[in-house]
């Protein structure tokens, strides 16, 4: 009896204790640590970079600008003396050994060049320099000078053999049309290596954006697509969930007008003149930064019809805006794009 009572008391105590522990546990199971939002704006890669990061850790927005400037200085800027690309270009005519990273960059650029039939072409360095849209006081170059440089243009002139590259003398590589996208790829790798970062929205120069993870309120990302004829206005908004790369190429960033003609910085590698596909902008959405950036340039040169097979090959979606303000959106993204600018129409 006594023993029975003791057993009963012990059992009851145990139950109470377990209940208590469970209670304690319930109290201890505080809501998962909340991610805080950090914002920063900086100037890097010759442009404005805006950064939003949601994290349960410390503010790391300051890590992004040096990551991008490092990418430029170390590898992909042909203008920065000391970059690997400057060294490759200086060595034209001689086989040059590459770092693994540089070999991967050139390989990706060559793949899009080939798949786009040369609409995206990474050998436009001297032609772009001749047009000199960056200067702000560019003029139409003499036809003979354009013609003289065309023989040095052509992605098929680059021979990449594993980790060795060979350029013919006179040909130079320009990764300007894919560089910001590589920047977004590098940012994605940075974010993925840090589990405390739950979400991020980072934009380079208005033209390359990465969405990563989720916002703290669980709402999807909203990306504004620029109105190609109103620098302060928006064409519409893209709604995206998770990790995506969005890149826009347009005729409104670097251009000048002469005799009623708009000369812009996206060149047709066939002619050496600004691409005349009848577009004002193309926005590409895909799962790769370099891919989105290179495709937006390629699709701008190709125009909507010729771009469809290329986009499909890369599992990418696009928004095309033509000079008559008609907007064409590929099927896979139509439900996620809302046109808001009143003077444009969906076709
Ligand atoms: P942005 O740099 O404004 O985001 P793009 O990604 O379209 O725009 O890149 C345009 C830059 O790429 C030009 O300034 C020039 O250096 C280079 N470029 C121009 N036309 C082409 C082309 N057809 N293929 C590859 N690079 C190009
Ligand atoms: Mg591009």
Short mmCIF file of C-alpha atoms and ligand atoms in Angstrom, two decimals:
data_model
loop_
_atom_site.label_atom_id
_atom_site.label_comp_id
_atom_site.label_asym_id
_atom_site.label_seq_id
_atom_site.Cartn_x
_atom_site.Cartn_y
_atom_site.Cartn_z
CA UNK A 1 0.00 0.00 0.00
CA UNK A 2 2.69 2.35 1.04
CA UNK A 3 4.75 1.27 -1.83
CA UNK A 4 1.73 1.63 -4.08
CA UNK A 5 1.16 5.13 -2.77
CA UNK A 6 4.77 6.01 -3.34
CA UNK A 7 4.59 4.65 -6.86
CA UNK A 8 1.44 6.66 -7.45
CA UNK A 9 3.02 9.81 -6.08
CA UNK A 10 6.17 9.24 -8.14
CA UNK A 11 4.15 8.55 -11.25
CA UNK A 12 2.04 11.65 -10.62
CA UNK A 13 5.16 13.70 -10.00
CA UNK A 14 6.71 12.38 -13.14
CA UNK A 15 3.60 13.27 -15.14
CA UNK A 16 3.56 16.74 -13.53
CA UNK A 17 7.22 17.13 -14.18
CA UNK A 18 6.84 16.09 -17.82
CA UNK A 19 3.86 18.41 -18.13
CA UNK A 20 5.92 21.12 -16.55
CA UNK A 21 8.78 20.49 -18.90
CA UNK A 22 6.42 20.47 -21.81
CA UNK A 23 5.04 23.74 -20.50
CA UNK A 24 8.52 25.08 -20.12
CA UNK A 25 9.29 23.83 -23.58
CA UNK A 26 6.28 25.62 -24.99
CA UNK A 27 7.38 28.83 -23.32
CA UNK A 28 10.95 28.29 -24.45
CA UNK A 29 9.90 27.74 -28.06
CA UNK A 30 9.86 31.43 -28.80
CA UNK A 31 9.01 32.39 -32.35
CA UNK A 32 11.98 31.81 -34.68
CA UNK A 33 14.43 34.69 -34.42
CA UNK A 34 13.17 37.49 -36.61
CA UNK A 35 15.19 38.66 -39.55
CA UNK A 36 16.00 42.37 -39.53
CA UNK A 37 16.11 44.45 -42.69
CA UNK A 38 19.22 46.39 -43.67
CA UNK A 39 19.45 48.81 -46.61
CA UNK A 40 22.41 50.45 -48.29
CA UNK A 41 23.20 52.36 -51.47
CA UNK A 42 26.67 52.61 -52.97
CA UNK A 43 28.45 53.46 -56.20
CA UNK A 44 30.33 50.59 -57.81
CA UNK A 45 30.87 49.09 -61.32
CA UNK A 46 30.43 52.66 -62.54
CA UNK A 47 26.88 52.78 -61.31
CA UNK A 48 24.50 52.90 -58.35
CA UNK A 49 23.99 49.68 -56.40
CA UNK A 50 21.06 49.37 -54.05
CA UNK A 51 21.09 46.64 -51.44
CA UNK A 52 18.43 45.24 -49.12
CA UNK A 53 19.28 42.24 -46.96
CA UNK A 54 17.08 40.42 -44.44
CA UNK A 55 19.14 38.53 -41.88
CA UNK A 56 19.05 37.18 -38.35
CA UNK A 57 22.75 38.05 -38.13
CA UNK A 58 24.61 41.32 -38.38
CA UNK A 59 24.33 43.97 -41.10
CA UNK A 60 26.44 42.72 -44.03
CA UNK A 61 25.23 45.15 -46.71
CA UNK A 62 28.74 46.64 -46.64
CA UNK A 63 30.17 43.37 -48.01
CA UNK A 64 28.42 43.70 -51.36
CA UNK A 65 30.18 46.75 -52.93
CA UNK A 66 33.72 45.37 -52.38
CA UNK A 67 32.59 42.03 -53.73
CA UNK A 68 31.51 43.75 -56.96
CA UNK A 69 34.51 46.04 -57.27
CA UNK A 70 36.76 43.04 -56.60
CA UNK A 71 35.08 41.17 -59.45
CA UNK A 72 35.78 44.09 -61.78
CA UNK A 73 39.32 44.82 -60.63
CA UNK A 74 40.46 41.23 -60.45
CA UNK A 75 38.73 39.72 -63.47
CA UNK A 76 36.26 41.25 -65.85
CA UNK A 77 36.97 44.91 -66.53
CA UNK A 78 39.03 45.44 -69.67
CA UNK A 79 39.50 49.07 -68.66
CA UNK A 80 41.15 48.30 -65.32
CA UNK A 81 44.82 47.73 -65.66
CA UNK A 82 45.74 44.68 -63.64
CA UNK A 83 42.51 42.78 -64.27
CA UNK A 84 42.81 39.34 -65.76
CA UNK A 85 40.79 40.45 -68.79
CA UNK A 86 43.15 43.37 -69.44
CA UNK A 87 46.03 40.88 -69.37
CA UNK A 88 44.25 38.54 -71.80
CA UNK A 89 43.54 41.41 -74.19
CA UNK A 90 47.13 42.66 -73.97
CA UNK A 91 48.28 39.13 -74.86
CA UNK A 92 46.19 38.89 -78.03
CA UNK A 93 48.10 36.80 -80.55
CA UNK A 94 49.63 34.58 -77.83
CA UNK A 95 47.96 31.73 -75.91
CA UNK A 96 47.19 32.91 -72.37
CA UNK A 97 46.62 30.74 -69.29
CA UNK A 98 43.41 31.54 -67.39
CA UNK A 99 42.24 31.25 -63.83
CA UNK A 100 39.34 28.79 -63.38
CA UNK A 101 36.99 31.70 -62.69
CA UNK A 102 37.99 33.57 -65.84
CA UNK A 103 37.73 30.42 -67.95
CA UNK A 104 34.19 29.92 -66.61
CA UNK A 105 33.25 33.53 -67.44
CA UNK A 106 34.59 33.34 -70.98
CA UNK A 107 32.97 29.95 -71.50
CA UNK A 108 29.56 31.29 -70.46
CA UNK A 109 29.93 34.37 -72.67
CA UNK A 110 30.91 32.21 -75.64
CA UNK A 111 27.96 29.86 -75.05
CA UNK A 112 25.42 32.70 -75.21
CA UNK A 113 27.26 34.18 -78.19
CA UNK A 114 26.99 30.89 -80.07
CA UNK A 115 23.40 30.19 -79.02
CA UNK A 116 22.31 33.69 -80.05
CA UNK A 117 23.97 33.38 -83.46
CA UNK A 118 26.38 36.14 -82.49
CA UNK A 119 23.71 38.71 -81.48
CA UNK A 120 25.51 38.84 -78.13
CA UNK A 121 29.17 39.10 -78.99
CA UNK A 122 31.96 39.61 -76.43
CA UNK A 123 34.47 40.93 -78.99
CA UNK A 124 32.98 44.40 -79.47
CA UNK A 125 35.58 46.13 -77.33
CA UNK A 126 37.10 48.43 -79.95
CA UNK A 127 33.83 49.19 -81.70
CA UNK A 128 32.22 50.18 -78.39
CA UNK A 129 35.27 52.31 -77.62
CA UNK A 130 34.98 53.95 -81.06
CA UNK A 131 31.33 54.86 -80.46
CA UNK A 132 32.30 56.00 -76.95
CA UNK A 133 28.76 56.33 -75.57
CA UNK A 134 30.19 56.59 -72.06
CA UNK A 135 31.79 59.95 -72.78
CA UNK A 136 28.53 61.88 -72.97
CA UNK A 137 29.67 63.78 -76.10
CA UNK A 138 29.71 60.92 -78.59
CA UNK A 139 29.28 61.47 -82.32
CA UNK A 140 28.59 59.04 -85.19
CA UNK A 141 32.01 57.63 -86.12
CA UNK A 142 33.13 57.78 -89.76
CA UNK A 143 31.81 54.77 -91.68
CA UNK A 144 35.34 53.80 -92.73
CA UNK A 145 36.45 53.52 -89.11
CA UNK A 146 33.56 51.21 -88.29
CA UNK A 147 34.29 49.12 -91.38
CA UNK A 148 37.97 48.91 -90.40
CA UNK A 149 37.14 47.44 -86.99
CA UNK A 150 34.48 44.92 -88.08
CA UNK A 151 37.01 42.28 -89.23
CA UNK A 152 38.20 42.01 -85.61
CA UNK A 153 34.70 41.33 -84.28
CA UNK A 154 33.36 37.80 -83.95
CA UNK A 155 33.07 35.50 -80.94
CA UNK A 156 34.25 32.55 -83.07
CA UNK A 157 37.67 34.23 -83.23
CA UNK A 158 38.15 33.47 -79.53
CA UNK A 159 39.56 30.01 -79.01
CA UNK A 160 39.12 28.67 -75.51
CA UNK A 161 40.83 25.38 -74.85
CA UNK A 162 40.25 24.33 -71.26
CA UNK A 163 42.15 26.94 -69.32
CA UNK A 164 43.97 28.59 -72.21
CA UNK A 165 42.57 31.32 -74.40
CA UNK A 166 43.84 32.67 -77.69
CA UNK A 167 42.65 35.89 -79.32
CA UNK A 168 43.81 37.00 -82.74
CA UNK A 169 45.85 40.18 -82.68
CA UNK A 170 43.54 43.18 -82.86
CA UNK A 171 40.59 41.42 -81.21
CA UNK A 172 39.66 42.41 -77.66
CA UNK A 173 37.14 40.95 -75.24
CA UNK A 174 34.49 43.21 -73.63
CA UNK A 175 32.29 41.61 -70.99
CA UNK A 176 30.28 44.81 -70.42
CA UNK A 177 27.02 43.23 -71.50
CA UNK A 178 27.34 40.31 -69.07
CA UNK A 179 29.44 41.77 -66.22
CA UNK A 180 26.66 43.04 -63.97
CA UNK A 181 25.01 39.65 -64.33
CA UNK A 182 28.24 37.95 -63.21
CA UNK A 183 28.09 40.39 -60.29
CA UNK A 184 24.63 39.09 -59.41
CA UNK A 185 25.90 35.49 -59.65
CA UNK A 186 28.73 36.34 -57.25
CA UNK A 187 26.21 37.95 -54.89
CA UNK A 188 24.05 34.83 -55.00
CA UNK A 189 27.04 32.64 -54.05
CA UNK A 190 27.81 35.04 -51.18
CA UNK A 191 24.22 34.93 -49.89
CA UNK A 192 23.96 31.15 -50.21
CA UNK A 193 27.06 30.68 -48.07
CA UNK A 194 25.34 32.52 -45.16
CA UNK A 195 22.33 30.69 -43.74
CA UNK A 196 21.50 33.63 -41.44
CA UNK A 197 20.56 35.64 -44.54
CA UNK A 198 16.93 34.88 -45.28
CA UNK A 199 16.26 37.26 -48.13
CA UNK A 200 17.80 39.93 -50.31
CA UNK A 201 16.98 42.32 -53.12
CA UNK A 202 20.00 43.82 -54.83
CA UNK A 203 20.06 45.98 -57.92
CA UNK A 204 23.07 47.04 -59.98
CA UNK A 205 22.62 50.16 -62.08
CA UNK A 206 18.88 49.75 -62.52
CA UNK A 207 19.55 47.06 -65.11
CA UNK A 208 20.53 43.89 -63.19
CA UNK A 209 18.59 42.67 -60.16
CA UNK A 210 18.75 39.59 -57.97
CA UNK A 211 15.89 38.54 -55.72
CA UNK A 212 16.95 36.00 -53.09
CA UNK A 213 14.98 33.96 -50.57
CA UNK A 214 12.00 35.59 -48.90
CA UNK A 215 11.04 38.92 -47.40
CA UNK A 216 10.40 38.95 -43.67
CA UNK A 217 6.69 39.47 -44.21
CA UNK A 218 6.52 36.48 -46.56
CA UNK A 219 5.25 38.66 -49.40
CA UNK A 220 6.69 38.17 -52.90
CA UNK A 221 9.32 40.50 -54.32
CA UNK A 222 8.07 43.37 -56.45
CA UNK A 223 10.44 44.53 -59.18
CA UNK A 224 9.70 47.71 -61.07
CA UNK A 225 10.49 47.63 -64.80
CA UNK A 226 11.57 51.04 -66.07
CA UNK A 227 9.54 53.01 -68.57
CA UNK A 228 12.03 53.31 -71.47
CA UNK A 229 10.89 56.86 -72.22
CA UNK A 230 10.41 58.19 -68.70
CA UNK A 231 13.50 57.95 -66.48
CA UNK A 232 11.42 58.46 -63.36
CA UNK A 233 8.44 56.32 -64.37
CA UNK A 234 7.70 52.63 -64.45
CA UNK A 235 6.40 50.45 -67.23
CA UNK A 236 5.02 47.98 -64.74
CA UNK A 237 5.84 45.58 -61.94
CA UNK A 238 7.07 42.01 -61.81
CA UNK A 239 6.02 39.81 -58.90
CA UNK A 240 8.61 37.14 -58.09
CA UNK A 241 8.91 34.52 -55.37
CA UNK A 242 12.34 33.19 -54.35
CA UNK A 243 15.62 33.58 -56.18
CA UNK A 244 15.64 35.14 -59.68
CA UNK A 245 17.83 37.28 -61.90
CA UNK A 246 16.21 40.13 -63.82
CA UNK A 247 18.15 42.09 -66.43
CA UNK A 248 17.08 44.93 -68.70
CA UNK A 249 18.82 46.21 -71.83
CA UNK A 250 17.48 49.40 -73.33
CA UNK A 251 18.13 52.16 -75.81
CA UNK A 252 17.71 54.83 -73.12
CA UNK A 253 20.75 54.38 -70.89
CA UNK A 254 23.61 55.55 -73.04
CA UNK A 255 22.58 57.20 -76.28
CA UNK A 256 22.58 60.41 -78.27
CA UNK A 257 20.36 61.79 -81.00
CA UNK A 258 21.56 63.15 -84.31
CA UNK A 259 19.32 64.28 -87.15
CA UNK A 260 16.34 62.65 -85.49
CA UNK A 261 18.07 59.27 -85.16
CA UNK A 262 18.68 57.70 -81.76
CA UNK A 263 22.13 56.10 -81.49
CA UNK A 264 22.34 53.80 -78.46
CA UNK A 265 25.00 51.59 -76.92
CA UNK A 266 23.75 48.14 -77.92
CA UNK A 267 25.49 47.33 -81.16
CA UNK A 268 24.59 44.89 -83.88
CA UNK A 269 27.84 42.91 -84.25
CA UNK A 270 27.01 42.31 -87.93
CA UNK A 271 26.97 45.98 -88.86
CA UNK A 272 28.88 47.77 -86.11
CA UNK A 273 25.95 50.21 -85.73
CA UNK A 274 23.35 50.39 -82.95
CA UNK A 275 20.93 47.44 -83.18
CA UNK A 276 17.80 48.36 -85.09
CA UNK A 277 15.35 45.67 -84.05
CA UNK A 278 12.59 48.18 -83.33
CA UNK A 279 12.85 47.73 -79.55
CA UNK A 280 13.23 50.23 -76.73
CA UNK A 281 13.92 47.65 -74.04
CA UNK A 282 14.03 43.96 -73.20
CA UNK A 283 13.81 42.57 -69.69
CA UNK A 284 14.87 38.94 -69.16
CA UNK A 285 14.08 36.81 -66.11
CA UNK A 286 16.06 33.60 -65.53
CA UNK A 287 17.81 31.64 -62.80
CA UNK A 288 21.27 32.95 -63.73
CA UNK A 289 22.73 36.44 -63.52
CA UNK A 290 25.20 36.18 -66.39
CA UNK A 291 22.56 34.43 -68.46
CA UNK A 292 19.87 37.09 -67.89
CA UNK A 293 22.32 39.90 -68.62
CA UNK A 294 23.72 38.37 -71.82
CA UNK A 295 20.26 37.31 -73.00
CA UNK A 296 18.77 40.77 -72.51
CA UNK A 297 21.48 42.18 -74.79
CA UNK A 298 21.08 39.34 -77.31
CA UNK A 299 17.28 39.63 -77.37
CA UNK A 300 17.53 43.39 -77.85
CA UNK A 301 19.58 42.77 -81.00
CA UNK A 302 17.41 39.88 -82.23
CA UNK A 303 13.92 41.31 -81.62
CA UNK A 304 10.99 39.33 -80.15
CA UNK A 305 10.35 36.66 -82.80
CA UNK A 306 13.96 35.60 -83.24
CA UNK A 307 14.46 35.59 -79.45
CA UNK A 308 11.82 33.01 -78.54
CA UNK A 309 13.85 29.84 -79.26
CA UNK A 310 16.88 31.30 -77.44
CA UNK A 311 14.81 32.17 -74.35
CA UNK A 312 13.27 28.70 -74.34
CA UNK A 313 16.69 27.08 -74.56
CA UNK A 314 17.72 28.87 -71.35
CA UNK A 315 14.36 28.45 -69.58
CA UNK A 316 14.13 32.26 -69.52
CA UNK A 317 11.18 34.65 -69.78
CA UNK A 318 11.10 38.15 -71.25
CA UNK A 319 9.25 41.43 -71.60
CA UNK A 320 9.81 43.22 -74.92
CA UNK A 321 8.90 46.86 -75.44
CA UNK A 322 8.93 48.11 -79.03
CA UNK A 323 9.26 51.67 -80.30
CA UNK A 324 5.49 51.88 -80.82
CA UNK A 325 4.98 51.16 -77.10
CA UNK A 326 3.69 47.64 -77.67
CA UNK A 327 4.62 45.25 -74.88
CA UNK A 328 5.12 41.53 -75.57
CA UNK A 329 5.43 39.22 -72.58
CA UNK A 330 6.36 35.52 -72.80
CA UNK A 331 3.76 33.02 -71.54
CA UNK A 332 5.68 31.87 -68.47
CA UNK A 333 5.78 35.32 -66.86
CA UNK A 334 2.56 36.91 -68.10
CA UNK A 335 0.62 36.29 -64.88
CA UNK A 336 3.45 37.89 -62.87
CA UNK A 337 3.75 41.09 -64.86
CA UNK A 338 1.40 44.01 -64.38
CA UNK A 339 1.57 46.79 -66.96
CA UNK A 340 0.91 50.11 -65.22
CA UNK A 341 2.15 52.81 -67.66
CA UNK A 342 -0.98 54.14 -69.32
CA UNK A 343 0.53 54.90 -72.74
CA UNK A 344 1.74 51.33 -73.40
CA UNK A 345 -0.36 48.35 -74.45
CA UNK A 346 0.04 44.60 -74.20
CA UNK A 347 0.00 42.71 -77.47
P1 LIG B 1 24.01 47.79 -69.60
O1 LIG B 1 25.48 47.61 -69.45
O2 LIG B 1 23.57 49.20 -69.75
O3 LIG B 1 23.25 47.05 -68.55
P2 LIG B 1 23.98 45.77 -71.61
O4 LIG B 1 24.05 44.68 -70.61
O5 LIG B 1 23.02 45.54 -72.73
O6 LIG B 1 23.60 47.14 -70.98
O7 LIG B 1 25.44 45.95 -72.18
C1 LIG B 1 25.79 46.92 -73.11
C2 LIG B 1 27.29 47.02 -73.21
O8 LIG B 1 27.83 45.82 -73.75
C3 LIG B 1 27.73 48.12 -74.17
O9 LIG B 1 28.04 49.28 -73.49
C4 LIG B 1 28.96 47.52 -74.85
O10 LIG B 1 30.12 47.68 -74.05
C5 LIG B 1 28.63 46.06 -74.90
N1 LIG B 1 27.85 45.64 -76.07
C6 LIG B 1 27.13 46.42 -76.94
N2 LIG B 1 26.49 45.66 -77.85
C7 LIG B 1 26.80 44.37 -77.54
C8 LIG B 1 26.44 43.12 -78.13
N3 LIG B 1 25.65 43.02 -79.19
N4 LIG B 1 26.96 42.00 -77.55
C9 LIG B 1 27.76 42.08 -76.47
N5 LIG B 1 28.15 43.22 -75.90
C10 LIG B 1 27.66 44.36 -76.41
MG1 LIG B 2 23.31 42.70 -70.87
#
